[in-house]
mmCIF file with all atom_site columns, C-alpha atoms and ligand atoms in Angstrom:
data_model
loop_
_atom_site.group_PDB
_atom_site.id
_atom_site.type_symbol
_atom_site.label_atom_id
_atom_site.label_alt_id
_atom_site.label_comp_id
_atom_site.label_asym_id
_atom_site.label_entity_id
_atom_site.label_seq_id
_atom_site.pdbx_PDB_ins_code
_atom_site.Cartn_x
_atom_site.Cartn_y
_atom_site.Cartn_z
_atom_site.occupancy
_atom_site.B_iso_or_equiv
_atom_site.pdbx_formal_charge
_atom_site.auth_seq_id
_atom_site.auth_comp_id
_atom_site.auth_asym_id
_atom_site.auth_atom_id
_atom_site.pdbx_PDB_model_num
ATOM   1   C CA  . MET H 1 1   ? -46.727 48.364 -81.839  1.00 90.00 ? 18  MET H CA  1
ATOM   2   C CA  . ILE H 1 2   ? -43.913 45.766 -81.792  1.00 96.00 ? 19  ILE H CA  1
ATOM   3   C CA  . HIS H 1 3   ? -44.509 42.247 -83.186  1.00 97.00 ? 20  HIS H CA  1
ATOM   4   C CA  . PHE H 1 4   ? -42.285 39.342 -83.712  1.00 98.00 ? 21  PHE H CA  1
ATOM   5   C CA  . ARG H 1 5   ? -41.915 37.384 -86.942  1.00 98.00 ? 22  ARG H CA  1
ATOM   6   C CA  . LEU H 1 6   ? -39.560 35.238 -88.951  1.00 98.00 ? 23  LEU H CA  1
ATOM   7   C CA  . ALA H 1 7   ? -37.275 36.973 -91.365  1.00 98.00 ? 24  ALA H CA  1
ATOM   8   C CA  . ASN H 1 8   ? -37.922 36.304 -95.064  1.00 96.00 ? 25  ASN H CA  1
ATOM   9   C CA  . SER H 1 9   ? -35.319 35.991 -97.761  1.00 95.00 ? 26  SER H CA  1
ATOM   10  C CA  . THR H 1 10  ? -36.205 38.922 -100.005 1.00 97.00 ? 27  THR H CA  1
ATOM   11  C CA  . PRO H 1 11  ? -33.277 41.181 -100.998 1.00 97.00 ? 28  PRO H CA  1
ATOM   12  C CA  . ASN H 1 12  ? -34.926 44.124 -99.160  1.00 97.00 ? 29  ASN H CA  1
ATOM   13  C CA  . GLU H 1 13  ? -35.261 42.333 -95.991  1.00 98.00 ? 30  GLU H CA  1
ATOM   14  C CA  . ILE H 1 14  ? -31.768 41.012 -96.190  1.00 98.00 ? 31  ILE H CA  1
ATOM   15  C CA  . SER H 1 15  ? -30.207 44.360 -96.664  1.00 98.00 ? 32  SER H CA  1
ATOM   16  C CA  . ALA H 1 16  ? -32.360 45.877 -93.853  1.00 98.00 ? 33  ALA H CA  1
ATOM   17  C CA  . ILE H 1 17  ? -31.132 43.143 -91.537  1.00 98.00 ? 34  ILE H CA  1
ATOM   18  C CA  . LEU H 1 18  ? -27.478 43.795 -92.656  1.00 98.00 ? 35  LEU H CA  1
ATOM   19  C CA  . GLU H 1 19  ? -27.917 47.543 -92.035  1.00 98.00 ? 36  GLU H CA  1
ATOM   20  C CA  . PHE H 1 20  ? -29.525 46.984 -88.657  1.00 98.00 ? 37  PHE H CA  1
ATOM   21  C CA  . TRP H 1 21  ? -26.619 44.824 -87.482  1.00 98.00 ? 38  TRP H CA  1
ATOM   22  C CA  . ILE H 1 22  ? -24.010 47.363 -88.604  1.00 97.00 ? 39  ILE H CA  1
ATOM   23  C CA  . SER H 1 23  ? -25.563 49.981 -86.275  1.00 96.00 ? 40  SER H CA  1
ATOM   24  C CA  . ASN H 1 24  ? -26.897 47.864 -83.380  1.00 97.00 ? 41  ASN H CA  1
ATOM   25  C CA  . ALA H 1 25  ? -25.269 44.484 -83.043  1.00 97.00 ? 42  ALA H CA  1
ATOM   26  C CA  . GLU H 1 26  ? -22.008 43.293 -81.313  1.00 95.00 ? 43  GLU H CA  1
ATOM   27  C CA  . ASN H 1 27  ? -19.541 43.487 -84.208  1.00 94.00 ? 44  ASN H CA  1
ATOM   28  C CA  . GLY H 1 28  ? -16.111 43.015 -82.687  1.00 90.00 ? 45  GLY H CA  1
ATOM   29  C CA  . SER H 1 29  ? -13.973 39.892 -83.256  1.00 86.00 ? 46  SER H CA  1
ATOM   30  C CA  . ARG H 1 30  ? -15.997 38.226 -85.899  1.00 90.00 ? 47  ARG H CA  1
ATOM   31  C CA  . PRO H 1 31  ? -16.128 38.018 -89.658  1.00 89.00 ? 48  PRO H CA  1
ATOM   32  C CA  . ASN H 1 32  ? -18.353 40.604 -91.507  1.00 92.00 ? 49  ASN H CA  1
ATOM   33  C CA  . ASP H 1 33  ? -21.900 39.631 -92.200  1.00 96.00 ? 50  ASP H CA  1
ATOM   34  C CA  . SER H 1 34  ? -23.064 39.199 -95.715  1.00 97.00 ? 51  SER H CA  1
ATOM   35  C CA  . ALA H 1 35  ? -26.177 38.661 -97.766  1.00 98.00 ? 52  ALA H CA  1
ATOM   36  C CA  . GLU H 1 36  ? -24.855 35.245 -98.887  1.00 97.00 ? 53  GLU H CA  1
ATOM   37  C CA  . ALA H 1 37  ? -24.417 34.232 -95.225  1.00 97.00 ? 54  ALA H CA  1
ATOM   38  C CA  . ILE H 1 38  ? -28.047 35.233 -94.335  1.00 98.00 ? 55  ILE H CA  1
ATOM   39  C CA  . GLU H 1 39  ? -29.416 33.406 -97.564  1.00 97.00 ? 56  GLU H CA  1
ATOM   40  C CA  . ALA H 1 40  ? -27.436 30.298 -96.509  1.00 97.00 ? 57  ALA H CA  1
ATOM   41  C CA  . LEU H 1 41  ? -28.873 30.383 -92.957  1.00 97.00 ? 58  LEU H CA  1
ATOM   42  C CA  . MET H 1 42  ? -32.366 30.772 -94.385  1.00 96.00 ? 59  MET H CA  1
ATOM   43  C CA  . ASP H 1 43  ? -31.853 27.849 -96.814  1.00 96.00 ? 60  ASP H CA  1
ATOM   44  C CA  . GLN H 1 44  ? -30.522 25.630 -94.062  1.00 95.00 ? 61  GLN H CA  1
ATOM   45  C CA  . ASP H 1 45  ? -32.740 26.691 -91.187  1.00 95.00 ? 62  ASP H CA  1
ATOM   46  C CA  . PRO H 1 46  ? -35.616 28.932 -92.375  1.00 96.00 ? 63  PRO H CA  1
ATOM   47  C CA  . GLU H 1 47  ? -37.068 29.398 -88.874  1.00 97.00 ? 64  GLU H CA  1
ATOM   48  C CA  . ALA H 1 48  ? -33.864 30.537 -87.219  1.00 98.00 ? 65  ALA H CA  1
ATOM   49  C CA  . LEU H 1 49  ? -33.858 34.324 -87.756  1.00 98.00 ? 66  LEU H CA  1
ATOM   50  C CA  . ILE H 1 50  ? -36.498 36.065 -85.752  1.00 98.00 ? 67  ILE H CA  1
ATOM   51  C CA  . LEU H 1 51  ? -37.103 39.727 -85.978  1.00 98.00 ? 68  LEU H CA  1
ATOM   52  C CA  . ALA H 1 52  ? -38.815 42.322 -83.595  1.00 98.00 ? 69  ALA H CA  1
ATOM   53  C CA  . VAL H 1 53  ? -40.516 44.807 -85.932  1.00 98.00 ? 70  VAL H CA  1
ATOM   54  C CA  . ASP H 1 54  ? -42.143 48.111 -85.201  1.00 97.00 ? 71  ASP H CA  1
ATOM   55  C CA  . THR H 1 55  ? -44.572 48.927 -88.059  1.00 94.00 ? 72  THR H CA  1
ATOM   56  C CA  . ASP H 1 56  ? -42.206 48.122 -90.928  1.00 93.00 ? 73  ASP H CA  1
ATOM   57  C CA  . GLU H 1 57  ? -38.933 48.683 -89.265  1.00 98.00 ? 74  GLU H CA  1
ATOM   58  C CA  . ILE H 1 58  ? -36.638 46.083 -87.669  1.00 98.00 ? 75  ILE H CA  1
ATOM   59  C CA  . VAL H 1 59  ? -35.964 46.978 -83.994  1.00 98.00 ? 76  VAL H CA  1
ATOM   60  C CA  . GLY H 1 60  ? -34.551 43.685 -82.853  1.00 98.00 ? 77  GLY H CA  1
ATOM   61  C CA  . THR H 1 61  ? -33.005 40.425 -84.049  1.00 98.00 ? 78  THR H CA  1
ATOM   62  C CA  . ILE H 1 62  ? -31.885 37.030 -82.819  1.00 98.00 ? 79  ILE H CA  1
ATOM   63  C CA  . ILE H 1 63  ? -30.793 33.843 -84.522  1.00 98.00 ? 80  ILE H CA  1
ATOM   64  C CA  . ALA H 1 64  ? -31.946 30.673 -82.801  1.00 98.00 ? 81  ALA H CA  1
ATOM   65  C CA  . GLY H 1 65  ? -29.873 28.220 -84.825  1.00 97.00 ? 82  GLY H CA  1
ATOM   66  C CA  . TRP H 1 66  ? -30.444 24.417 -84.416  1.00 96.00 ? 83  TRP H CA  1
ATOM   67  C CA  . ASN H 1 67  ? -27.743 22.159 -85.788  1.00 92.00 ? 84  ASN H CA  1
ATOM   68  C CA  . GLY H 1 68  ? -29.322 18.896 -84.659  1.00 93.00 ? 85  GLY H CA  1
ATOM   69  C CA  . TRP H 1 69  ? -27.122 18.717 -81.587  1.00 94.00 ? 86  TRP H CA  1
ATOM   70  C CA  . ARG H 1 70  ? -27.330 22.090 -79.735  1.00 96.00 ? 87  ARG H CA  1
ATOM   71  C CA  . GLY H 1 71  ? -29.200 25.269 -79.939  1.00 98.00 ? 88  GLY H CA  1
ATOM   72  C CA  . GLY H 1 72  ? -27.032 28.385 -80.680  1.00 98.00 ? 89  GLY H CA  1
ATOM   73  C CA  . LEU H 1 73  ? -28.083 31.908 -80.085  1.00 98.00 ? 90  LEU H CA  1
ATOM   74  C CA  . TYR H 1 74  ? -26.510 34.545 -82.280  1.00 98.00 ? 91  TYR H CA  1
ATOM   75  C CA  . ARG H 1 75  ? -26.935 38.147 -83.292  1.00 98.00 ? 92  ARG H CA  1
ATOM   76  C CA  . LEU H 1 76  ? -29.188 39.190 -80.435  1.00 98.00 ? 93  LEU H CA  1
ATOM   77  C CA  . ALA H 1 77  ? -29.498 43.035 -80.957  1.00 98.00 ? 94  ALA H CA  1
ATOM   78  C CA  . VAL H 1 78  ? -32.069 45.631 -80.047  1.00 98.00 ? 95  VAL H CA  1
ATOM   79  C CA  . ARG H 1 79  ? -32.115 49.086 -81.588  1.00 98.00 ? 96  ARG H CA  1
ATOM   80  C CA  . GLU H 1 80  ? -30.073 51.371 -79.518  1.00 97.00 ? 97  GLU H CA  1
ATOM   81  C CA  . ASP H 1 81  ? -32.926 53.886 -78.682  1.00 97.00 ? 98  ASP H CA  1
ATOM   82  C CA  . MET H 1 82  ? -35.283 50.944 -77.711  1.00 97.00 ? 99  MET H CA  1
ATOM   83  C CA  . ARG H 1 83  ? -33.124 49.046 -75.261  1.00 97.00 ? 100 ARG H CA  1
ATOM   84  C CA  . SER H 1 84  ? -34.070 48.349 -71.596  1.00 97.00 ? 101 SER H CA  1
ATOM   85  C CA  . GLN H 1 85  ? -37.747 47.903 -72.572  1.00 97.00 ? 102 GLN H CA  1
ATOM   86  C CA  . GLY H 1 86  ? -37.833 44.159 -72.495  1.00 98.00 ? 103 GLY H CA  1
ATOM   87  C CA  . ILE H 1 87  ? -37.518 43.563 -76.345  1.00 98.00 ? 104 ILE H CA  1
ATOM   88  C CA  . GLY H 1 88  ? -34.302 41.568 -75.841  1.00 98.00 ? 105 GLY H CA  1
ATOM   89  C CA  . ARG H 1 89  ? -35.906 39.307 -73.307  1.00 98.00 ? 106 ARG H CA  1
ATOM   90  C CA  . LEU H 1 90  ? -38.860 38.766 -75.628  1.00 98.00 ? 107 LEU H CA  1
ATOM   91  C CA  . LEU H 1 91  ? -36.578 37.848 -78.420  1.00 98.00 ? 108 LEU H CA  1
ATOM   92  C CA  . VAL H 1 92  ? -34.809 35.344 -76.241  1.00 98.00 ? 109 VAL H CA  1
ATOM   93  C CA  . GLU H 1 93  ? -38.006 33.873 -75.055  1.00 98.00 ? 110 GLU H CA  1
ATOM   94  C CA  . ARG H 1 94  ? -39.118 33.270 -78.634  1.00 98.00 ? 111 ARG H CA  1
ATOM   95  C CA  . ALA H 1 95  ? -35.879 31.613 -79.461  1.00 98.00 ? 112 ALA H CA  1
ATOM   96  C CA  . LEU H 1 96  ? -36.152 29.404 -76.417  1.00 98.00 ? 113 LEU H CA  1
ATOM   97  C CA  . GLU H 1 97  ? -39.714 28.429 -77.363  1.00 98.00 ? 114 GLU H CA  1
ATOM   98  C CA  . ARG H 1 98  ? -38.380 27.352 -80.768  1.00 98.00 ? 115 ARG H CA  1
ATOM   99  C CA  . PHE H 1 99  ? -35.736 25.241 -79.065  1.00 98.00 ? 116 PHE H CA  1
ATOM   100 C CA  . ARG H 1 100 ? -38.242 23.657 -76.643  1.00 98.00 ? 117 ARG H CA  1
ATOM   101 C CA  . SER H 1 101 ? -40.555 22.711 -79.547  1.00 97.00 ? 118 SER H CA  1
ATOM   102 C CA  . LEU H 1 102 ? -37.575 21.014 -81.233  1.00 97.00 ? 119 LEU H CA  1
ATOM   103 C CA  . GLY H 1 103 ? -36.603 19.060 -78.088  1.00 97.00 ? 120 GLY H CA  1
ATOM   104 C CA  . VAL H 1 104 ? -33.227 20.888 -77.722  1.00 97.00 ? 121 VAL H CA  1
ATOM   105 C CA  . HIS H 1 105 ? -31.409 20.046 -74.456  1.00 95.00 ? 122 HIS H CA  1
ATOM   106 C CA  . ARG H 1 106 ? -28.853 22.732 -74.336  1.00 96.00 ? 123 ARG H CA  1
ATOM   107 C CA  . VAL H 1 107 ? -28.560 26.207 -75.703  1.00 98.00 ? 124 VAL H CA  1
ATOM   108 C CA  . ASP H 1 108 ? -25.579 28.492 -75.705  1.00 97.00 ? 125 ASP H CA  1
ATOM   109 C CA  . ALA H 1 109 ? -24.621 32.073 -76.648  1.00 97.00 ? 126 ALA H CA  1
ATOM   110 C CA  . MET H 1 110 ? -21.236 33.502 -77.616  1.00 94.00 ? 127 MET H CA  1
ATOM   111 C CA  . VAL H 1 111 ? -20.658 36.772 -75.804  1.00 95.00 ? 128 VAL H CA  1
ATOM   112 C CA  . LEU H 1 112 ? -17.542 38.810 -75.860  1.00 95.00 ? 129 LEU H CA  1
ATOM   113 C CA  . ASP H 1 113 ? -15.706 38.936 -72.528  1.00 94.00 ? 130 ASP H CA  1
ATOM   114 C CA  . ASP H 1 114 ? -15.641 42.710 -72.463  1.00 94.00 ? 131 ASP H CA  1
ATOM   115 C CA  . ASN H 1 115 ? -19.474 43.162 -73.366  1.00 96.00 ? 132 ASN H CA  1
ATOM   116 C CA  . GLU H 1 116 ? -20.519 43.692 -69.819  1.00 96.00 ? 133 GLU H CA  1
ATOM   117 C CA  . LYS H 1 117 ? -23.893 45.087 -70.654  1.00 94.00 ? 134 LYS H CA  1
ATOM   118 C CA  . ALA H 1 118 ? -24.721 41.907 -72.528  1.00 97.00 ? 135 ALA H CA  1
ATOM   119 C CA  . HIS H 1 119 ? -23.383 39.902 -69.576  1.00 97.00 ? 136 HIS H CA  1
ATOM   120 C CA  . LYS H 1 120 ? -26.089 41.496 -67.379  1.00 97.00 ? 137 LYS H CA  1
ATOM   121 C CA  . ALA H 1 121 ? -28.742 40.843 -69.933  1.00 98.00 ? 138 ALA H CA  1
ATOM   122 C CA  . TRP H 1 122 ? -27.772 37.145 -70.431  1.00 98.00 ? 139 TRP H CA  1
ATOM   123 C CA  . GLU H 1 123 ? -27.683 36.699 -66.621  1.00 98.00 ? 140 GLU H CA  1
ATOM   124 C CA  . ALA H 1 124 ? -31.130 38.320 -66.311  1.00 98.00 ? 141 ALA H CA  1
ATOM   125 C CA  . PHE H 1 125 ? -32.380 35.823 -68.997  1.00 98.00 ? 142 PHE H CA  1
ATOM   126 C CA  . GLY H 1 126 ? -31.146 32.926 -66.797  1.00 98.00 ? 143 GLY H CA  1
ATOM   127 C CA  . PHE H 1 127 ? -27.977 32.011 -68.704  1.00 98.00 ? 144 PHE H CA  1
ATOM   128 C CA  . VAL H 1 128 ? -24.868 30.992 -66.702  1.00 98.00 ? 145 VAL H CA  1
ATOM   129 C CA  . ARG H 1 129 ? -21.400 31.868 -67.785  1.00 97.00 ? 146 ARG H CA  1
ATOM   130 C CA  . GLN H 1 130 ? -18.923 29.007 -68.060  1.00 96.00 ? 147 GLN H CA  1
ATOM   131 C CA  . ASP H 1 131 ? -15.380 30.127 -67.413  1.00 94.00 ? 148 ASP H CA  1
ATOM   132 C CA  . ASN H 1 132 ? -13.777 26.654 -67.846  1.00 96.00 ? 149 ASN H CA  1
ATOM   133 C CA  . TRP H 1 133 ? -14.405 26.692 -71.648  1.00 93.00 ? 150 TRP H CA  1
ATOM   134 C CA  . SER H 1 134 ? -12.786 28.729 -74.448  1.00 92.00 ? 151 SER H CA  1
ATOM   135 C CA  . ARG H 1 135 ? -13.845 29.088 -78.020  1.00 92.00 ? 152 ARG H CA  1
ATOM   136 C CA  . TRP H 1 136 ? -11.450 27.511 -80.650  1.00 95.00 ? 153 TRP H CA  1
ATOM   137 C CA  . VAL H 1 137 ? -11.936 28.754 -84.157  1.00 93.00 ? 154 VAL H CA  1
ATOM   138 C CA  . LYS H 1 138 ? -10.685 28.149 -87.606  1.00 95.00 ? 155 LYS H CA  1
ATOM   139 C CA  . THR H 1 139 ? -11.813 29.126 -91.115  1.00 90.00 ? 156 THR H CA  1
ATOM   140 C CA  . PRO H 1 140 ? -12.607 25.739 -92.759  1.00 91.00 ? 157 PRO H CA  1
HETATM 141 C C1  . COA I 2 .   ? -27.953 43.001 -74.985  1.00 89.70 ? 216 COA I C1  1
HETATM 142 C C2  . COA I 2 .   ? -29.330 43.593 -75.621  1.00 89.70 ? 216 COA I C2  1
HETATM 143 C C3  . COA I 2 .   ? -29.772 42.791 -76.762  1.00 89.70 ? 216 COA I C3  1
HETATM 144 C C4  . COA I 2 .   ? -30.404 43.551 -74.462  1.00 89.70 ? 216 COA I C4  1
HETATM 145 O O1  . COA I 2 .   ? -31.602 44.027 -75.125  1.00 89.70 ? 216 COA I O1  1
HETATM 146 P P1  . COA I 2 .   ? -32.716 44.947 -74.251  1.00 89.70 ? 216 COA I P1  1
HETATM 147 O O2  . COA I 2 .   ? -33.870 44.999 -75.166  1.00 89.70 ? 216 COA I O2  1
HETATM 148 O O3  . COA I 2 .   ? -32.082 46.106 -73.790  1.00 89.70 ? 216 COA I O3  1
HETATM 149 O O4  . COA I 2 .   ? -32.866 43.867 -73.128  1.00 89.70 ? 216 COA I O4  1
HETATM 150 P P2  . COA I 2 .   ? -34.028 43.913 -72.010  1.00 89.70 ? 216 COA I P2  1
HETATM 151 O O5  . COA I 2 .   ? -34.677 45.214 -72.014  1.00 89.70 ? 216 COA I O5  1
HETATM 152 O O6  . COA I 2 .   ? -34.895 42.671 -72.321  1.00 89.70 ? 216 COA I O6  1
HETATM 153 O O7  . COA I 2 .   ? -33.232 43.692 -70.716  1.00 89.70 ? 216 COA I O7  1
HETATM 154 C C5  . COA I 2 .   ? -32.821 42.425 -70.348  1.00 89.70 ? 216 COA I C5  1
HETATM 155 C C6  . COA I 2 .   ? -32.103 42.552 -69.111  1.00 89.70 ? 216 COA I C6  1
HETATM 156 O O8  . COA I 2 .   ? -30.775 43.188 -69.373  1.00 89.70 ? 216 COA I O8  1
HETATM 157 C C7  . COA I 2 .   ? -30.470 43.984 -68.356  1.00 89.70 ? 216 COA I C7  1
HETATM 158 N N1  . COA I 2 .   ? -30.402 45.296 -68.958  1.00 89.70 ? 216 COA I N1  1
HETATM 159 C C8  . COA I 2 .   ? -31.004 45.880 -69.946  1.00 89.70 ? 216 COA I C8  1
HETATM 160 N N2  . COA I 2 .   ? -30.614 47.099 -70.238  1.00 89.70 ? 216 COA I N2  1
HETATM 161 C C9  . COA I 2 .   ? -29.537 47.373 -69.318  1.00 89.70 ? 216 COA I C9  1
HETATM 162 C C10 . COA I 2 .   ? -28.804 48.536 -69.095  1.00 89.70 ? 216 COA I C10 1
HETATM 163 N N3  . COA I 2 .   ? -28.798 49.616 -69.820  1.00 89.70 ? 216 COA I N3  1
HETATM 164 N N4  . COA I 2 .   ? -27.893 48.388 -68.021  1.00 89.70 ? 216 COA I N4  1
HETATM 165 C C11 . COA I 2 .   ? -27.861 47.270 -67.334  1.00 89.70 ? 216 COA I C11 1
HETATM 166 N N5  . COA I 2 .   ? -28.575 46.218 -67.501  1.00 89.70 ? 216 COA I N5  1
HETATM 167 C C12 . COA I 2 .   ? -29.493 46.276 -68.400  1.00 89.70 ? 216 COA I C12 1
HETATM 168 C C13 . COA I 2 .   ? -31.471 44.017 -67.397  1.00 89.70 ? 216 COA I C13 1
HETATM 169 O O9  . COA I 2 .   ? -31.003 43.155 -66.289  1.00 89.70 ? 216 COA I O9  1
HETATM 170 C C14 . COA I 2 .   ? -32.655 43.387 -67.940  1.00 89.70 ? 216 COA I C14 1
HETATM 171 O O10 . COA I 2 .   ? -33.303 42.541 -67.058  1.00 89.70 ? 216 COA I O10 1
HETATM 172 P P3  . COA I 2 .   ? -34.764 42.755 -66.651  1.00 89.70 ? 216 COA I P3  1
HETATM 173 O O11 . COA I 2 .   ? -35.601 42.542 -67.791  1.00 89.70 ? 216 COA I O11 1
HETATM 174 O O12 . COA I 2 .   ? -34.959 41.761 -65.533  1.00 89.70 ? 216 COA I O12 1
HETATM 175 O O13 . COA I 2 .   ? -34.813 44.181 -66.120  1.00 89.70 ? 216 COA I O13 1
HETATM 176 C C15 . COA I 2 .   ? -29.032 45.036 -76.015  1.00 89.70 ? 216 COA I C15 1
HETATM 177 O O14 . COA I 2 .   ? -28.536 45.743 -75.007  1.00 89.70 ? 216 COA I O14 1
HETATM 178 C C16 . COA I 2 .   ? -28.200 45.142 -77.284  1.00 89.70 ? 216 COA I C16 1
HETATM 179 O O15 . COA I 2 .   ? -28.604 45.094 -78.478  1.00 89.70 ? 216 COA I O15 1
HETATM 180 N N6  . COA I 2 .   ? -26.898 45.320 -77.162  1.00 89.70 ? 216 COA I N6  1
HETATM 181 C C17 . COA I 2 .   ? -25.965 45.490 -78.318  1.00 89.70 ? 216 COA I C17 1
HETATM 182 C C18 . COA I 2 .   ? -25.767 44.242 -78.956  1.00 89.70 ? 216 COA I C18 1
HETATM 183 C C19 . COA I 2 .   ? -25.215 43.208 -78.134  1.00 89.70 ? 216 COA I C19 1
HETATM 184 O O16 . COA I 2 .   ? -24.299 43.399 -77.394  1.00 89.70 ? 216 COA I O16 1
HETATM 185 N N7  . COA I 2 .   ? -25.851 42.021 -78.173  1.00 89.70 ? 216 COA I N7  1
HETATM 186 C C20 . COA I 2 .   ? -25.554 40.872 -77.359  1.00 89.70 ? 216 COA I C20 1
HETATM 187 C C21 . COA I 2 .   ? -24.499 40.095 -78.032  1.00 89.70 ? 216 COA I C21 1
HETATM 188 S S1  . COA I 2 .   ? -24.070 38.647 -77.165  1.00 89.70 ? 216 COA I S1  1
#
């Protein structure tokens, strides 16, 4: 039975999350993930990384990051053989619950333009694509 919980920062959990992302997340056009990055996230915002877990195994993830200004959703992913069963929607709902409890006014998600399956999902979750913005990036 699937349940949802916050990720913890034990080395085992962090490597399970990294492995899960390699096989199941959107990995194009972005820097590689690392244990240090997950540890930094957990230090900064310990309630951001939410997992869907089946028995002891990770089957879904989302980061509901709060930077004090906006809510940002990252690393939404569901295990490939468990998609289209509503797990993605439940992860997003949990993330939105967190944002509501923090009084966040606006939430966004970065989605690659060619990830059309994900577009359908975000649309189904009630998100609206804004075509009049582009992302501008730089390594600090
Ligand atoms: C995007 C993703 C997280 C959706 O997870 P999921 O558990 O399959 O999502 P859900 O079952 O909650 O479905 C949500 C909606 O997506 C749409 N959807 C799901 N699977 C679909 C499919 N195979 N084809 C078309 N639409 C689909 C449906 O509209 C569904 O809406 P509904 O609940 O009203 O039927 C999952 O496909 C995934 O992990 N993809 C790879 C990683 C990725 O691209 N992440 C998004 C990065 S921005």
